[in-house]
Amino acid sequence: MSFELNKILRTCIKNLKPYSSARDEFTGKADVYLDANENPFNTGLNRYPDPYQEDLKAKISKVKNIKSNRIILGNGSDEIIDLIFRAFCEPGLDEVICLPPTYGMYQVSADINNVGIKKVLLTPDFEIDEIALEKAIQPNTKIIWFCSPNNPSGNTLDPEVIKKITNSFNGIIVVDEAYIDFSSSQSWIDYLDFHKNLIIMQTFSKAWGLAGLRLGMGFASPEIISILNKIKPPYNINTLTQEKASEAIDNYEEKNIQVDFILAERKFLAEELQKISAVKHIYPSDANFLLIKIDHAAEIYGQLVTKSIIVRNRSTVALCESCLRITVGKPEENKILLAAIQSVVKKK
Ligand SMILES: *Cc1c(COP(=O)(O)O)cnc(C)c1O
């Protein structure tokens, strides 16, 4: 493979002179700060946050076993998705590929950036259609978006296929691992050293229980990270987010306990749904949700809404005909859902 970062970067980004903040120009410790036009009276938040989140990255570095200079943090993974588009895709000229049914933000971010998006459908059992994917790759294809475990199907994509494509593709490969904590598969972080064109995304929104915090993580080569750092808004991660995420990492065990609990509930929910005859299929899940095929999905979705229970109606999504996506909740919530599905199915 002949991946060369400089060849696939947009020219304007290659030549970009990034904004230099007060906190960029002086990074040590001082007694008197009169450089950033901040209000001197202490509110706990009167100072700008660390633009590179060094303390937080040091902690992430430990739990993920990866150097700090290979980490970028975003205001949710959604910001990192956008940064990747802006680094590598020339609007109106370049293209990316995604593999539906998948996370909707790849498409939205492509549209916002006026970047073409080619869709290579997954197979009916939600695996990569390798031949179709290879055919879809063109000289102006800059990024391939893999989501593994995939949303909304819940399965882990075959790592051997991703490996093969990553080795042969000259552009950027992104593996979105938002649900990796719920999966027994190995993270792609362990392969970063072997693939210079790989970017991995994870998030504090799912297993960490901090969706309201808006904190996403990107992992890649130091060269790719320094490009993304140039583009990102200087203070994209606010002080409260940095503090709260630090605390969460200090309580790492709590996350693992919750993940184990959710996995046990996922098993229970799947077993109980299996007993309902209207449920035609429960797709295997490596995530904190279940995709189920059920008779009259759209109607059942509506009836659950009238009972004040909201699941995700995916029945109009490609390959998800008559499917609902159900997040695994607390035990009492899962029981309420099961009882409600049983009662609306019975009335049919
Ligand atoms: C939920 C989810 C995310 C999380 O995005 P944030 O902006 O970090 O909240 C990312 N990717 C996928 C596939 C998701 O389902």
mmCIF file with all atom_site columns, N, CA and C in Angstrom, residues 100-126:
data_model
loop_
_atom_site.group_PDB
_atom_site.id
_atom_site.type_symbol
_atom_site.label_atom_id
_atom_site.label_alt_id
_atom_site.label_comp_id
_atom_site.label_asym_id
_atom_site.label_entity_id
_atom_site.label_seq_id
_atom_site.pdbx_PDB_ins_code
_atom_site.Cartn_x
_atom_site.Cartn_y
_atom_site.Cartn_z
_atom_site.occupancy
_atom_site.B_iso_or_equiv
_atom_site.pdbx_formal_charge
_atom_site.auth_seq_id
_atom_site.auth_comp_id
_atom_site.auth_asym_id
_atom_site.auth_atom_id
_atom_site.pdbx_PDB_model_num
ATOM 1  N N  . PRO A 1 100 ? -24.232 1.363   4.786  1.00 0.00 ? 100 PRO A N  1
ATOM 2  C CA . PRO A 1 100 ? -25.539 1.315   5.449  1.00 0.00 ? 100 PRO A CA 1
ATOM 3  C C  . PRO A 1 100 ? -26.061 -0.115  5.610  1.00 0.00 ? 100 PRO A C  1
ATOM 4  N N  . PRO A 1 101 ? -26.924 -0.375  6.562  1.00 0.00 ? 101 PRO A N  1
ATOM 5  C CA . PRO A 1 101 ? -27.437 0.585   7.524  1.00 0.00 ? 101 PRO A CA 1
ATOM 6  C C  . PRO A 1 101 ? -26.386 0.904   8.579  1.00 0.00 ? 101 PRO A C  1
ATOM 7  N N  . THR A 1 102 ? -26.154 2.192   8.807  1.00 0.00 ? 102 THR A N  1
ATOM 8  C CA . THR A 1 102 ? -25.137 2.563   9.783  1.00 0.00 ? 102 THR A CA 1
ATOM 9  C C  . THR A 1 102 ? -25.464 3.915   10.414 1.00 0.00 ? 102 THR A C  1
ATOM 10 N N  . TYR A 1 103 ? -24.565 4.388   11.240 1.00 0.00 ? 103 TYR A N  1
ATOM 11 C CA . TYR A 1 103 ? -24.744 5.644   11.967 1.00 0.00 ? 103 TYR A CA 1
ATOM 12 C C  . TYR A 1 103 ? -24.987 6.805   10.985 1.00 0.00 ? 103 TYR A C  1
ATOM 13 N N  . GLY A 1 104 ? -25.965 7.636   11.281 1.00 0.00 ? 104 GLY A N  1
ATOM 14 C CA . GLY A 1 104 ? -26.394 8.663   10.339 1.00 0.00 ? 104 GLY A CA 1
ATOM 15 C C  . GLY A 1 104 ? -25.470 9.866   10.186 1.00 0.00 ? 104 GLY A C  1
ATOM 16 N N  . MET A 1 105 ? -24.560 10.050  11.145 1.00 0.00 ? 105 MET A N  1
ATOM 17 C CA . MET A 1 105 ? -23.755 11.283  11.114 1.00 0.00 ? 105 MET A CA 1
ATOM 18 C C  . MET A 1 105 ? -22.721 11.309  9.986  1.00 0.00 ? 105 MET A C  1
ATOM 19 N N  . TYR A 1 106 ? -22.312 10.125  9.480  1.00 0.00 ? 106 TYR A N  1
ATOM 20 C CA . TYR A 1 106 ? -21.335 10.142  8.383  1.00 0.00 ? 106 TYR A CA 1
ATOM 21 C C  . TYR A 1 106 ? -21.966 10.847  7.179  1.00 0.00 ? 106 TYR A C  1
ATOM 22 N N  . GLN A 1 107 ? -23.227 10.507  6.911  1.00 0.00 ? 107 GLN A N  1
ATOM 23 C CA . GLN A 1 107 ? -23.947 11.119  5.797  1.00 0.00 ? 107 GLN A CA 1
ATOM 24 C C  . GLN A 1 107 ? -24.187 12.618  6.040  1.00 0.00 ? 107 GLN A C  1
ATOM 25 N N  . VAL A 1 108 ? -24.639 12.964  7.239  1.00 0.00 ? 108 VAL A N  1
ATOM 26 C CA . VAL A 1 108 ? -24.944 14.368  7.536  1.00 0.00 ? 108 VAL A CA 1
ATOM 27 C C  . VAL A 1 108 ? -23.679 15.219  7.427  1.00 0.00 ? 108 VAL A C  1
ATOM 28 N N  . SER A 1 109 ? -22.601 14.723  7.985  1.00 0.00 ? 109 SER A N  1
ATOM 29 C CA . SER A 1 109 ? -21.346 15.460  7.957  1.00 0.00 ? 109 SER A CA 1
ATOM 30 C C  . SER A 1 109 ? -20.832 15.591  6.516  1.00 0.00 ? 109 SER A C  1
ATOM 31 N N  . ALA A 1 110 ? -21.010 14.535  5.708  1.00 0.00 ? 110 ALA A N  1
ATOM 32 C CA . ALA A 1 110 ? -20.633 14.610  4.290  1.00 0.00 ? 110 ALA A CA 1
ATOM 33 C C  . ALA A 1 110 ? -21.456 15.693  3.603  1.00 0.00 ? 110 ALA A C  1
ATOM 34 N N  . ASP A 1 111 ? -22.759 15.712  3.857  1.00 0.00 ? 111 ASP A N  1
ATOM 35 C CA . ASP A 1 111 ? -23.642 16.700  3.226  1.00 0.00 ? 111 ASP A CA 1
ATOM 36 C C  . ASP A 1 111 ? -23.267 18.126  3.640  1.00 0.00 ? 111 ASP A C  1
ATOM 37 N N  . ILE A 1 112 ? -22.986 18.313  4.918  1.00 0.00 ? 112 ILE A N  1
ATOM 38 C CA . ILE A 1 112 ? -22.622 19.649  5.404  1.00 0.00 ? 112 ILE A CA 1
ATOM 39 C C  . ILE A 1 112 ? -21.350 20.132  4.710  1.00 0.00 ? 112 ILE A C  1
ATOM 40 N N  . ASN A 1 113 ? -20.423 19.196  4.499  1.00 0.00 ? 113 ASN A N  1
ATOM 41 C CA . ASN A 1 113 ? -19.144 19.561  3.898  1.00 0.00 ? 113 ASN A CA 1
ATOM 42 C C  . ASN A 1 113 ? -19.148 19.494  2.368  1.00 0.00 ? 113 ASN A C  1
ATOM 43 N N  . ASN A 1 114 ? -20.333 19.221  1.792  1.00 0.00 ? 114 ASN A N  1
ATOM 44 C CA . ASN A 1 114 ? -20.455 19.085  0.332  1.00 0.00 ? 114 ASN A CA 1
ATOM 45 C C  . ASN A 1 114 ? -19.458 18.066  -0.226 1.00 0.00 ? 114 ASN A C  1
ATOM 46 N N  . VAL A 1 115 ? -19.428 16.916  0.446  1.00 0.00 ? 115 VAL A N  1
ATOM 47 C CA . VAL A 1 115 ? -18.564 15.818  0.019  1.00 0.00 ? 115 VAL A CA 1
ATOM 48 C C  . VAL A 1 115 ? -19.467 14.664  -0.414 1.00 0.00 ? 115 VAL A C  1
ATOM 49 N N  . GLY A 1 116 ? -19.177 14.085  -1.569 1.00 0.00 ? 116 GLY A N  1
ATOM 50 C CA . GLY A 1 116 ? -19.989 12.977  -2.074 1.00 0.00 ? 116 GLY A CA 1
ATOM 51 C C  . GLY A 1 116 ? -19.877 11.761  -1.170 1.00 0.00 ? 116 GLY A C  1
ATOM 52 N N  . ILE A 1 117 ? -20.975 11.029  -1.036 1.00 0.00 ? 117 ILE A N  1
ATOM 53 C CA . ILE A 1 117 ? -20.920 9.823   -0.200 1.00 0.00 ? 117 ILE A CA 1
ATOM 54 C C  . ILE A 1 117 ? -21.475 8.649   -0.992 1.00 0.00 ? 117 ILE A C  1
ATOM 55 N N  . LYS A 1 118 ? -20.648 7.629   -1.151 1.00 0.00 ? 118 LYS A N  1
ATOM 56 C CA . LYS A 1 118 ? -21.084 6.401   -1.827 1.00 0.00 ? 118 LYS A CA 1
ATOM 57 C C  . LYS A 1 118 ? -21.517 5.416   -0.778 1.00 0.00 ? 118 LYS A C  1
ATOM 58 N N  . LYS A 1 119 ? -22.635 4.753   -1.040 1.00 0.00 ? 119 LYS A N  1
ATOM 59 C CA . LYS A 1 119 ? -23.144 3.808   -0.047 1.00 0.00 ? 119 LYS A CA 1
ATOM 60 C C  . LYS A 1 119 ? -23.000 2.390   -0.564 1.00 0.00 ? 119 LYS A C  1
ATOM 61 N N  . VAL A 1 120 ? -22.291 1.581   0.176  1.00 0.00 ? 120 VAL A N  1
ATOM 62 C CA . VAL A 1 120 ? -22.142 0.170   -0.162 1.00 0.00 ? 120 VAL A CA 1
ATOM 63 C C  . VAL A 1 120 ? -22.895 -0.609  0.916  1.00 0.00 ? 120 VAL A C  1
ATOM 64 N N  . LEU A 1 121 ? -24.077 -1.096  0.551  1.00 0.00 ? 121 LEU A N  1
ATOM 65 C CA . LEU A 1 121 ? -24.913 -1.794  1.534  1.00 0.00 ? 121 LEU A CA 1
ATOM 66 C C  . LEU A 1 121 ? -24.183 -2.969  2.170  1.00 0.00 ? 121 LEU A C  1
ATOM 67 N N  . LEU A 1 122 ? -24.405 -3.166  3.451  1.00 0.00 ? 122 LEU A N  1
ATOM 68 C CA . LEU A 1 122 ? -23.940 -4.392  4.092  1.00 0.00 ? 122 LEU A CA 1
ATOM 69 C C  . LEU A 1 122 ? -24.754 -5.558  3.517  1.00 0.00 ? 122 LEU A C  1
ATOM 70 N N  . THR A 1 123 ? -24.295 -6.780  3.757  1.00 0.00 ? 123 THR A N  1
ATOM 71 C CA . THR A 1 123 ? -25.065 -7.947  3.314  1.00 0.00 ? 123 THR A CA 1
ATOM 72 C C  . THR A 1 123 ? -26.281 -8.102  4.239  1.00 0.00 ? 123 THR A C  1
ATOM 73 N N  . PRO A 1 124 ? -27.250 -8.975  3.891  1.00 0.00 ? 124 PRO A N  1
ATOM 74 C CA . PRO A 1 124 ? -28.427 -9.113  4.757  1.00 0.00 ? 124 PRO A CA 1
ATOM 75 C C  . PRO A 1 124 ? -28.098 -9.524  6.196  1.00 0.00 ? 124 PRO A C  1
ATOM 76 N N  . ASP A 1 125 ? -26.962 -10.181 6.416  1.00 0.00 ? 125 ASP A N  1
ATOM 77 C CA . ASP A 1 125 ? -26.598 -10.432 7.823  1.00 0.00 ? 125 ASP A CA 1
ATOM 78 C C  . ASP A 1 125 ? -25.577 -9.403  8.329  1.00 0.00 ? 125 ASP A C  1
ATOM 79 N N  . PHE A 1 126 ? -25.590 -8.240  7.694  1.00 0.00 ? 126 PHE A N  1
ATOM 80 C CA . PHE A 1 126 ? -24.845 -7.059  8.166  1.00 0.00 ? 126 PHE A CA 1
ATOM 81 C C  . PHE A 1 126 ? -23.330 -7.243  8.180  1.00 0.00 ? 126 PHE A C  1
#
